[in-house]
Short mmCIF file of C-alpha atoms in Angstrom, two decimals:
data_model
loop_
_atom_site.label_atom_id
_atom_site.label_comp_id
_atom_site.label_asym_id
_atom_site.label_seq_id
_atom_site.Cartn_x
_atom_site.Cartn_y
_atom_site.Cartn_z
CA MET A 1 105.75 86.51 154.96
CA SER A 2 105.53 82.77 154.62
CA ASN A 3 105.90 80.72 151.48
CA PRO A 4 103.39 77.86 151.31
CA GLN A 5 105.06 74.52 151.91
CA GLN A 6 103.12 72.63 149.23
CA LEU A 7 104.46 74.84 146.43
CA ARG A 8 107.78 74.82 144.65
CA TYR A 9 109.67 77.93 143.59
CA SER A 10 111.96 79.22 140.87
CA LYS A 11 114.92 81.48 141.52
CA GLU A 12 113.02 84.09 139.49
CA HIS A 13 110.30 84.18 142.17
CA GLU A 14 107.56 82.19 140.48
CA TRP A 15 105.69 79.55 142.43
CA LEU A 16 104.43 76.29 140.93
CA SER A 17 101.72 74.07 142.36
CA ALA A 18 101.88 70.29 142.23
CA ALA A 19 100.44 69.03 138.94
CA ASP A 20 96.88 67.65 139.03
CA GLU A 21 95.79 64.34 137.49
CA ASN A 22 95.93 65.91 134.00
CA GLY A 23 99.49 67.12 134.53
CA VAL A 24 98.34 70.75 134.87
CA ALA A 25 100.12 73.02 137.38
CA THR A 26 99.30 76.58 138.44
CA VAL A 27 101.90 79.37 138.33
CA GLY A 28 102.06 82.70 140.10
CA ILE A 29 104.65 85.04 141.53
CA THR A 30 105.57 85.00 145.19
CA GLU A 31 104.62 87.52 147.82
CA PHE A 32 108.30 88.47 148.02
CA ALA A 33 108.29 89.34 144.30
CA ALA A 34 104.95 91.12 144.53
CA ASN A 35 106.24 93.27 147.38
CA ALA A 36 109.41 94.07 145.47
CA LEU A 37 107.44 95.14 142.41
CA GLY A 38 105.08 97.45 144.25
CA ASP A 39 101.53 97.96 143.02
CA VAL A 40 101.08 95.85 139.90
CA VAL A 41 99.04 97.81 137.37
CA TYR A 42 99.23 95.74 134.20
CA ALA A 43 99.69 92.07 133.49
CA GLN A 44 100.42 90.62 130.10
CA LEU A 45 99.93 86.87 130.44
CA PRO A 46 100.61 84.05 127.99
CA GLU A 47 97.58 82.93 125.98
CA VAL A 48 95.84 79.58 126.02
CA GLY A 49 97.58 77.32 123.52
CA ASP A 50 100.95 79.08 123.83
CA THR A 51 103.95 76.90 124.46
CA VAL A 52 106.17 78.18 127.24
CA THR A 53 109.72 77.14 128.05
CA ALA A 54 111.25 76.86 131.49
CA GLY A 55 113.32 79.93 132.32
CA GLU A 56 112.11 81.93 129.32
CA THR A 57 109.91 85.02 129.33
CA CYS A 58 106.22 84.48 128.66
CA GLY A 59 104.68 87.81 129.67
CA GLU A 60 105.26 90.94 131.68
CA LEU A 61 104.14 92.54 134.91
CA GLU A 62 104.08 96.29 135.10
CA SER A 63 104.14 98.22 138.35
CA THR A 64 104.23 101.90 139.18
CA LYS A 65 107.96 102.15 138.86
CA SER A 66 109.04 99.31 136.63
CA VAL A 67 108.21 96.58 134.19
CA SER A 68 109.36 93.03 134.86
CA ASP A 69 109.48 90.04 132.59
CA LEU A 70 107.41 87.09 133.65
CA TYR A 71 109.21 83.75 133.33
CA SER A 72 107.75 80.31 133.15
CA PRO A 73 109.19 77.96 135.77
CA VAL A 74 108.41 74.93 133.56
CA THR A 75 108.02 73.89 129.93
CA GLY A 76 104.54 73.10 128.67
CA GLU A 77 101.33 74.31 127.09
CA ILE A 78 99.20 77.07 128.53
CA VAL A 79 95.69 75.86 129.35
CA ALA A 80 94.43 78.91 131.25
CA ALA A 81 95.38 82.53 131.96
CA ASN A 82 93.85 84.31 134.93
CA GLN A 83 91.46 86.87 133.43
CA ASP A 84 90.73 88.21 136.93
CA VAL A 85 94.35 89.38 137.14
CA VAL A 86 94.18 90.96 133.68
CA ASP A 87 91.07 92.86 134.82
CA ASP A 88 92.43 93.69 138.27
CA PRO A 89 96.23 93.37 138.43
CA SER A 90 96.24 94.39 142.12
CA LEU A 91 95.24 90.79 142.89
CA VAL A 92 98.91 89.93 142.37
CA ASN A 93 99.70 92.09 145.41
CA SER A 94 96.72 91.26 147.57
CA ALA A 95 96.58 87.50 147.01
CA PRO A 96 99.76 86.33 145.26
CA PHE A 97 99.33 82.68 146.27
CA GLU A 98 95.57 82.51 145.73
CA GLY A 99 93.33 84.70 143.55
CA GLY A 100 96.41 86.34 142.04
CA TRP A 101 97.65 83.19 140.25
CA LEU A 102 98.78 83.93 136.71
CA PHE A 103 98.44 80.90 134.46
CA LYS A 104 97.93 77.13 134.32
CA VAL A 105 100.30 75.04 132.29
CA ARG A 106 100.24 71.39 131.17
CA VAL A 107 103.77 70.47 132.15
CA THR A 108 105.90 68.55 129.66
CA GLU A 109 109.24 69.17 131.30
CA GLU A 110 110.41 70.78 134.48
CA PRO A 111 113.88 71.83 135.49
CA ALA A 112 115.63 70.02 138.31
CA ASP A 113 116.53 73.16 140.19
CA LEU A 114 113.12 74.25 141.48
CA LEU A 115 113.30 75.13 145.16
CA SER A 116 111.34 73.95 148.15
CA ALA A 117 109.60 76.54 150.30
CA ASP A 118 112.44 76.43 152.83
CA GLU A 119 115.11 76.75 150.16
CA TYR A 120 113.29 79.67 148.55
CA THR A 121 112.85 81.40 151.90
CA ALA A 122 116.56 80.97 152.58
CA GLN A 123 117.45 82.40 149.16
CA ASN A 124 115.67 85.65 150.00
CA ALA A 125 116.81 85.94 153.58
CA GLY A 126 120.44 86.82 152.77
CA MET B 1 119.81 91.91 151.39
CA SER B 2 121.88 94.06 153.75
CA SER B 3 125.07 92.23 152.82
CA THR B 4 125.02 93.67 149.32
CA GLU B 5 124.21 97.20 150.41
CA PRO B 6 126.97 99.67 149.68
CA THR B 7 128.30 101.01 152.97
CA GLU B 8 128.52 104.61 151.79
CA LEU B 9 124.73 105.13 151.60
CA ARG B 10 123.68 108.08 153.74
CA HIS B 11 120.86 107.80 156.24
CA THR B 12 118.50 110.52 157.39
CA ALA B 13 117.71 111.30 161.02
CA LEU B 14 114.44 109.40 160.52
CA ASP B 15 116.04 106.20 159.27
CA ALA B 16 115.22 104.01 162.28
CA LEU B 17 111.66 105.33 162.28
CA HIS B 18 111.18 104.40 158.61
CA ARG B 19 112.39 100.89 159.30
CA SER B 20 110.10 100.54 162.30
CA LEU B 21 107.23 101.54 160.00
CA GLY B 22 108.18 98.76 157.60
CA ALA B 23 109.28 101.03 154.77
CA THR B 24 110.74 99.58 151.59
CA MET B 25 113.97 101.52 151.26
CA THR B 26 115.75 102.53 148.06
CA ASP B 27 119.04 104.09 147.09
CA PHE B 28 118.25 107.59 145.87
CA ALA B 29 121.16 109.87 144.98
CA GLY B 30 123.36 108.14 147.56
CA TRP B 31 120.72 108.25 150.29
CA ASP B 32 118.85 105.29 151.69
CA MET B 33 115.30 106.64 151.42
CA PRO B 34 111.79 105.26 151.92
CA LEU B 35 110.32 104.21 148.58
CA ARG B 36 106.95 103.30 150.11
CA TYR B 37 105.54 102.08 153.39
CA GLY B 38 102.64 100.06 152.00
CA SER B 39 100.85 100.60 148.70
CA GLU B 40 102.22 103.58 146.75
CA ARG B 41 98.77 103.99 145.20
CA ASP B 42 97.15 104.37 148.64
CA GLU B 43 99.85 106.84 149.66
CA HIS B 44 99.25 108.85 146.50
CA LEU B 45 95.50 109.00 147.03
CA ALA B 46 95.95 109.96 150.70
CA VAL B 47 97.90 113.05 149.62
CA ARG B 48 95.21 113.96 147.07
CA THR B 49 92.30 113.53 149.49
CA LYS B 50 93.70 113.75 153.03
CA ALA B 51 97.37 114.17 153.89
CA GLY B 52 100.77 112.56 153.53
CA LEU B 53 104.00 112.84 155.49
CA PHE B 54 107.35 112.78 153.67
CA ASP B 55 110.99 112.62 154.76
CA LEU B 56 112.86 114.83 152.29
CA SER B 57 116.05 115.16 154.29
CA HIS B 58 118.09 114.20 151.25
CA MET B 59 117.44 117.59 149.65
CA GLY B 60 120.51 119.84 149.60
CA GLU B 61 120.38 123.06 151.63
CA ILE B 62 122.97 125.74 150.95
CA THR B 63 123.00 128.99 152.93
CA VAL B 64 124.19 132.19 151.27
CA THR B 65 124.82 135.15 153.55
CA GLY B 66 126.56 138.49 153.50
CA PRO B 67 126.13 142.03 152.20
CA GLN B 68 126.34 140.82 148.59
CA ALA B 69 124.33 137.63 148.98
CA ALA B 70 121.60 138.96 146.69
CA ALA B 71 124.10 140.17 144.12
CA LEU B 72 125.89 136.82 144.15
CA LEU B 73 122.66 134.87 143.60
CA ASN B 74 121.60 137.24 140.83
CA HIS B 75 124.94 136.52 139.17
CA ALA B 76 124.92 132.77 139.79
CA LEU B 77 121.27 131.95 139.02
CA VAL B 78 118.97 132.89 136.13
CA GLY B 79 116.21 134.39 138.29
CA ASN B 80 115.93 137.84 139.82
CA ILE B 81 116.68 136.79 143.37
CA ALA B 82 117.32 140.32 144.63
CA SER B 83 113.63 141.08 144.06
CA VAL B 84 112.42 138.26 146.33
CA GLY B 85 110.98 139.71 149.51
CA VAL B 86 112.10 138.55 152.94
CA GLY B 87 109.99 135.55 153.89
CA ARG B 88 109.25 134.62 150.29
CA ALA B 89 110.54 131.82 148.09
CA ARG B 90 111.18 131.50 144.38
CA TYR B 91 111.54 128.67 141.90
CA THR B 92 114.64 129.23 139.79
CA MET B 93 117.50 127.52 137.98
CA ILE B 94 121.25 127.46 137.91
CA CYS B 95 122.69 127.16 134.40
CA GLN B 96 126.07 126.51 132.85
CA ALA B 97 127.78 129.20 130.79
CA ASP B 98 126.39 127.44 127.70
CA GLY B 99 122.85 127.75 129.08
CA GLY B 100 122.45 124.07 130.01
CA ILE B 101 120.46 123.51 133.19
CA LEU B 102 122.62 122.41 136.15
CA ASP B 103 119.67 122.17 138.52
CA ASP B 104 116.30 123.62 139.39
CA LEU B 105 116.15 125.23 142.81
CA ILE B 106 113.95 126.85 145.38
CA VAL B 107 115.51 129.91 146.99
CA TYR B 108 114.10 131.20 150.28
CA ARG B 109 114.98 134.68 151.44
CA LEU B 110 115.25 134.22 155.20
CA ALA B 111 116.52 137.73 156.01
CA GLU B 112 117.75 140.85 154.22
CA THR B 113 121.16 139.29 153.63
CA GLU B 114 120.46 135.60 154.14
CA TYR B 115 119.13 133.07 151.64
CA MET B 116 118.65 129.32 151.69
CA VAL B 117 119.07 127.58 148.37
CA VAL B 118 117.47 124.12 148.16
CA ALA B 119 118.96 121.87 145.50
CA ASN B 120 118.00 118.39 144.35
CA ALA B 121 119.81 115.65 146.26
CA SER B 122 121.47 114.37 143.10
CA ASN B 123 122.85 117.82 142.26
CA ALA B 124 123.57 119.26 145.70
CA GLN B 125 127.35 118.95 145.37
CA VAL B 126 127.34 120.37 141.82
CA VAL B 127 125.27 123.35 142.95
CA LEU B 128 127.42 123.88 146.04
CA ASP B 129 130.59 123.81 143.94
CA ALA B 130 129.16 126.16 141.32
CA LEU B 131 127.89 128.65 143.90
CA THR B 132 131.21 128.55 145.75
CA LYS B 133 133.13 129.23 142.55
CA ARG B 134 130.74 131.92 141.39
CA ALA B 135 131.01 133.65 144.81
CA GLU B 136 134.60 134.70 144.10
CA GLY B 137 134.81 138.47 144.23
CA PHE B 138 131.50 138.86 146.07
CA ASP B 139 131.24 139.85 149.71
CA ALA B 140 129.15 136.78 150.50
CA GLU B 141 129.59 133.39 152.11
CA VAL B 142 128.34 130.10 150.67
CA ARG B 143 127.82 127.50 153.38
CA ASP B 144 127.11 123.79 152.97
CA ASP B 145 124.14 123.23 155.29
CA ARG B 146 123.15 119.76 154.05
CA ASP B 147 123.85 118.28 157.49
CA ALA B 148 122.23 121.16 159.36
CA TYR B 149 118.68 120.32 158.32
CA ALA B 150 116.21 117.51 158.25
CA LEU B 151 113.26 118.23 155.97
CA ILE B 152 109.76 116.92 156.63
CA ALA B 153 106.86 117.71 154.31
CA VAL B 154 103.18 117.42 155.11
CA GLN B 155 101.11 117.65 151.96
CA GLY B 156 97.44 117.40 151.13
CA PRO B 157 94.14 119.15 151.87
CA GLU B 158 94.23 118.23 155.57
CA SER B 159 97.76 119.56 156.05
CA PRO B 160 96.83 123.11 157.18
CA GLY B 161 94.59 121.72 159.90
CA ILE B 162 97.20 119.24 161.05
CA LEU B 163 99.91 121.89 161.25
CA LYS B 164 97.64 124.44 162.94
CA SER B 165 97.13 122.07 165.83
CA LEU B 166 100.90 122.05 166.44
CA THR B 167 101.93 125.66 165.96
CA ASP B 168 101.02 129.24 166.82
CA ALA B 169 102.56 130.47 163.59
CA ASP B 170 100.24 132.46 161.34
CA LEU B 171 99.60 129.80 158.70
CA ASP B 172 96.66 131.70 157.21
CA GLY B 173 98.99 134.60 156.51
CA LEU B 174 101.58 132.27 154.98
CA LYS B 175 101.17 132.35 151.23
CA TYR B 176 102.16 129.71 148.69
CA TYR B 177 105.91 130.01 148.09
CA ALA B 178 106.61 131.72 151.38
CA GLY B 179 108.39 130.67 154.54
CA LEU B 180 108.51 131.88 158.11
CA PRO B 181 110.43 130.82 161.21
CA GLY B 182 108.27 129.35 163.94
CA THR B 183 107.84 126.56 166.43
CA VAL B 184 106.08 123.33 165.49
CA ALA B 185 105.38 120.76 168.21
CA GLY B 186 107.92 122.55 170.40
CA VAL B 187 110.61 122.34 167.74
CA PRO B 188 112.11 125.39 166.01
CA ALA B 189 111.37 125.16 162.30
CA LEU B 190 111.41 127.09 159.09
CA ILE B 191 107.80 126.64 157.96
CA ALA B 192 107.48 126.89 154.18
CA ARG B 193 104.31 126.65 152.17
CA THR B 194 105.93 124.76 149.32
CA GLY B 195 105.84 121.24 147.99
CA TYR B 196 106.07 118.99 145.01
CA THR B 197 102.73 117.23 144.98
CA GLY B 198 100.24 119.65 143.42
CA GLU B 199 98.47 119.94 146.78
CA ASP B 200 98.48 122.57 149.47
CA GLY B 201 101.13 121.70 151.99
CA PHE B 202 104.15 122.60 154.03
CA GLU B 203 107.83 121.82 154.17
CA LEU B 204 109.41 122.00 157.60
CA PHE B 205 113.17 122.52 157.86
CA VAL B 206 114.38 121.50 161.32
CA LYS B 207 117.55 120.41 163.04
CA PRO B 208 118.15 116.69 162.48
CA GLU B 209 117.99 116.02 166.23
CA HIS B 210 114.42 117.30 166.25
CA ALA B 211 113.20 115.32 163.26
CA VAL B 212 111.86 112.27 165.10
CA GLN B 213 109.93 114.37 167.62
CA LEU B 214 108.38 116.44 164.83
CA TRP B 215 107.51 113.38 162.71
CA GLN B 216 105.80 111.71 165.66
CA ALA B 217 103.87 114.85 166.59
CA LEU B 218 102.65 115.24 163.01
CA THR B 219 101.70 111.56 162.90
CA GLU B 220 99.62 111.91 166.06
CA ALA B 221 98.04 115.19 164.92
CA GLY B 222 97.08 113.59 161.62
CA GLU B 223 95.75 110.35 163.04
CA GLY B 224 92.09 111.34 162.94
CA VAL B 225 92.18 112.83 159.45
CA GLY B 226 93.89 110.11 157.43
CA LEU B 227 97.52 111.25 157.37
CA VAL B 228 99.87 108.47 156.22
CA PRO B 229 103.64 108.28 155.77
CA CYS B 230 104.58 108.50 152.10
CA GLY B 231 107.62 107.43 150.14
CA LEU B 232 109.44 108.64 147.06
CA SER B 233 107.40 106.44 144.74
CA CYS B 234 104.16 108.35 145.30
CA ARG B 235 106.06 111.63 145.40
CA ASP B 236 107.01 110.91 141.80
CA THR B 237 103.49 110.07 140.60
CA LEU B 238 102.11 113.11 142.44
CA ARG B 239 104.56 115.48 140.78
CA LEU B 240 104.00 113.81 137.42
CA GLU B 241 100.23 114.38 137.63
CA ALA B 242 100.95 117.97 138.67
CA GLY B 243 103.16 118.37 135.58
CA MET B 244 106.22 119.36 137.59
CA PRO B 245 109.61 118.74 136.00
CA LEU B 246 112.14 116.42 137.59
CA TYR B 247 115.84 116.96 137.15
CA GLY B 248 117.42 114.19 135.12
CA HIS B 249 114.14 113.61 133.31
CA GLU B 250 112.54 116.82 132.02
CA LEU B 251 115.58 118.96 132.87
CA THR B 252 119.21 118.19 131.97
CA THR B 253 122.44 119.98 131.10
CA ALA B 254 121.61 119.28 127.44
CA LEU B 255 118.60 121.60 127.64
CA THR B 256 118.28 125.32 128.33
CA PRO B 257 115.27 126.63 130.25
CA PHE B 258 113.85 127.71 126.86
CA ASP B 259 114.10 124.17 125.51
CA ALA B 260 112.27 122.97 128.62
CA GLY B 261 109.44 125.46 128.13
CA LEU B 262 110.52 127.28 131.28
CA GLY B 263 112.08 130.35 129.69
CA ARG B 264 109.99 132.50 132.01
CA VAL B 265 112.40 131.76 134.89
CA VAL B 266 115.22 133.57 133.02
CA LYS B 267 115.19 137.26 133.92
CA PHE B 268 117.27 139.15 131.35
CA GLU B 269 116.03 142.47 132.73
CA LYS B 270 117.75 142.05 136.10
CA GLU B 271 120.77 144.14 137.00
CA GLY B 272 124.26 142.92 136.21
CA ASP B 273 125.62 140.01 134.26
CA PHE B 274 124.77 136.42 135.13
CA VAL B 275 126.25 133.08 134.21
CA GLY B 276 124.75 131.89 130.95
CA ARG B 277 123.22 135.23 129.91
CA GLU B 278 124.69 135.29 126.40
CA ALA B 279 123.91 131.66 125.61
CA LEU B 280 120.43 131.97 127.06
CA ALA B 281 119.69 135.09 124.99
CA GLU B 282 120.62 133.07 121.90
CA ALA B 283 118.50 130.15 123.10
CA ALA B 284 115.55 132.49 123.59
CA SER B 285 115.73 133.88 120.06
CA ARG B 286 116.36 130.41 118.62
CA ALA B 287 113.28 129.14 120.40
CA GLU B 288 111.26 132.00 118.99
CA GLN B 289 112.32 131.45 115.38
CA ASN B 290 112.39 127.67 115.42
CA PRO B 291 110.17 126.22 118.13
CA PRO B 292 111.96 123.43 120.00
CA ARG B 293 110.27 120.23 121.06
CA VAL B 294 107.45 120.97 123.48
CA LEU B 295 106.82 119.32 126.81
CA VAL B 296 103.32 117.83 126.66
CA GLY B 297 101.18 115.40 128.57
CA LEU B 298 100.20 112.03 127.14
CA ILE B 299 97.29 109.93 128.40
CA ALA B 300 97.08 106.26 127.47
CA GLU B 301 94.05 104.73 125.88
CA GLY B 302 95.31 101.30 126.89
CA ARG B 303 96.96 100.06 130.05
CA ARG B 304 100.62 99.74 129.14
CA VAL B 305 102.84 102.23 130.88
CA PRO B 306 105.30 104.47 129.04
CA ARG B 307 108.72 104.88 130.64
CA ALA B 308 111.46 107.50 130.36
CA GLY B 309 113.32 107.14 127.08
CA TYR B 310 110.54 105.45 125.10
CA PRO B 311 110.01 106.99 121.63
CA VAL B 312 106.88 108.97 120.86
CA VAL B 313 105.69 108.15 117.36
CA ALA B 314 103.24 109.43 114.74
CA GLY B 315 102.75 108.15 111.22
CA GLY B 316 105.54 105.63 111.70
CA ALA B 317 108.12 108.30 112.55
CA VAL B 318 109.69 109.20 115.88
CA ILE B 319 108.44 112.64 116.90
CA GLY B 320 109.59 112.79 120.48
CA GLU B 321 110.64 111.02 123.64
CA VAL B 322 109.00 110.20 126.95
CA THR B 323 110.80 111.81 129.90
CA SER B 324 108.60 110.44 132.72
CA GLY B 325 105.75 107.96 132.78
CA ALA B 326 103.68 106.09 135.33
CA PRO B 327 100.22 104.78 135.99
CA SER B 328 98.24 107.74 137.32
CA PRO B 329 96.27 106.82 140.44
CA THR B 330 94.06 109.90 140.04
CA LEU B 331 93.22 109.39 136.35
CA GLY B 332 93.26 105.61 136.55
CA LYS B 333 95.30 105.44 133.35
CA PRO B 334 98.96 105.50 132.41
CA ILE B 335 100.29 109.01 131.79
CA ALA B 336 103.55 110.45 130.55
CA ILE B 337 105.39 113.69 130.11
CA ALA B 338 107.22 113.84 126.78
CA TYR B 339 109.10 116.22 124.55
CA VAL B 340 107.46 116.16 121.12
CA ASP B 341 107.99 118.10 117.89
CA ALA B 342 106.00 121.34 117.92
CA ALA B 343 103.90 120.11 114.98
CA HIS B 344 102.44 117.34 117.16
CA ALA B 345 102.25 119.24 120.44
CA ALA B 346 98.76 120.72 120.27
CA PRO B 347 96.28 119.11 122.66
CA GLY B 348 94.08 116.72 120.74
CA THR B 349 96.63 116.03 117.98
CA GLU B 350 95.57 112.81 116.28
CA GLY B 351 97.61 109.71 115.68
CA VAL B 352 100.21 110.04 118.42
CA GLY B 353 101.49 106.90 120.10
CA VAL B 354 104.27 105.63 122.33
CA ASP B 355 106.51 102.80 121.26
CA ILE B 356 106.23 100.47 124.25
CA ARG B 357 108.81 97.78 123.68
CA GLY B 358 108.00 97.49 120.00
CA SER B 359 104.26 98.01 120.06
CA HIS B 360 102.81 101.43 119.16
CA GLU B 361 100.22 102.18 121.82
CA PRO B 362 97.78 105.06 121.16
CA TYR B 363 98.11 108.13 123.37
CA GLN B 364 96.14 111.33 123.67
CA VAL B 365 98.10 114.61 123.65
CA VAL B 366 96.99 116.96 126.46
CA ALA B 367 98.22 120.16 128.02
CA LEU B 368 100.06 119.90 131.33
CA PRO B 369 99.30 119.48 134.16
CA PHE B 370 97.16 116.36 134.28
CA TYR B 371 95.84 117.37 137.67
CA LYS B 372 95.09 120.74 139.21
CA ARG B 373 93.70 120.99 142.69
CA GLN B 374 90.43 122.82 143.30
CA LYS B 375 91.09 125.89 145.41
#
């Protein structure tokens, strides 16, 4: 699997797009994480207007065998949650970097330790 | 992540094959086993509608032979094993002296004085030790045959057709819970019509050196009819839908067969004493006077999935505990098996919920199983 070069990554397996002109970035989980979870069957996403904090839980992803906390890779305000994923959580497995995005956040602060695609790939190769 | 893998994990004869198929592997009872090859949901549905192929080589086979093999098993287990006909199999349990369940087992009678006991992987050593100890004074031998067998299961409505194309054995004459020796794809096998999926299917006990050849032959024979390799993840959702208990979840040493609603496996009428008889007789009369918690099915109205250990609630009080839960691919909703107080166990009981990490989610009480195949 390849991790898109234009994205940055958290150690907790979220990806973060570059912010647009309004400072809004898109967040999802990586293909590596989606594969590790197995079939995702339920997604509880943060709601529009929620404030999320980098490294803290903001939702949960449930798969056949387990439930995993969803972390926000950055601090900011939620401006969109992906209703398509709420309706069809399997999008997280089938298109983790595209249609399976999870939320959009207006970034107020981001941690310094986000990884590049190559660094993230190396983290999971060991 | 191989660097962090404990070195003592055991590998089945099919290990390299699983890896070549891209399986996600998991540590299960000390064995490195396939969890899934692709989507566990697709694997599950293949078994329900077509066929699935499983490596179950982690199961624990123990051979009991000798003139008193039947008498030993009648003493060591709660079932009436002496009454099992040659070529037949029986679901039974081994209990502690206090009646607690040590394991649930399938016992095959291979010959007049030869039985194969199949234990859960996690309990194989416990069962072997108990049988060995309980064999003292009997003219019978208990043999650890865990390394003598690989076990491959083919399950699902297409499985009889797949197997028929590879064997001359009389599969039509082979009833559910029976086993016969035969040759499958040129490999000597004990062919058993047993399984843990709620579907028709077969379990094939073969020598480990024949496992790869058999797996490949089954794969080729099933190619046209939708057979797929299946991992332990879908095995668990299949058995959950079929309402079958899993040791460590629905069955534990803290429960007697009567507490688990499986008192029917205890045969007090059989000849001779057996381990746990006294305690089990007490458990039976206790269960009659004061009904224990009942194993029921729960179906979610919402989408959040109950997990083992979550409290079952009604009217703000805890009335039971989930023992197994998962999203059901067949029902399209989360389901659970739970022990609940008898007062709330009737199908259709109102107001029952599961406490899912602090939120009380509504659940419908139903009788088990969730799924029964059409015959």
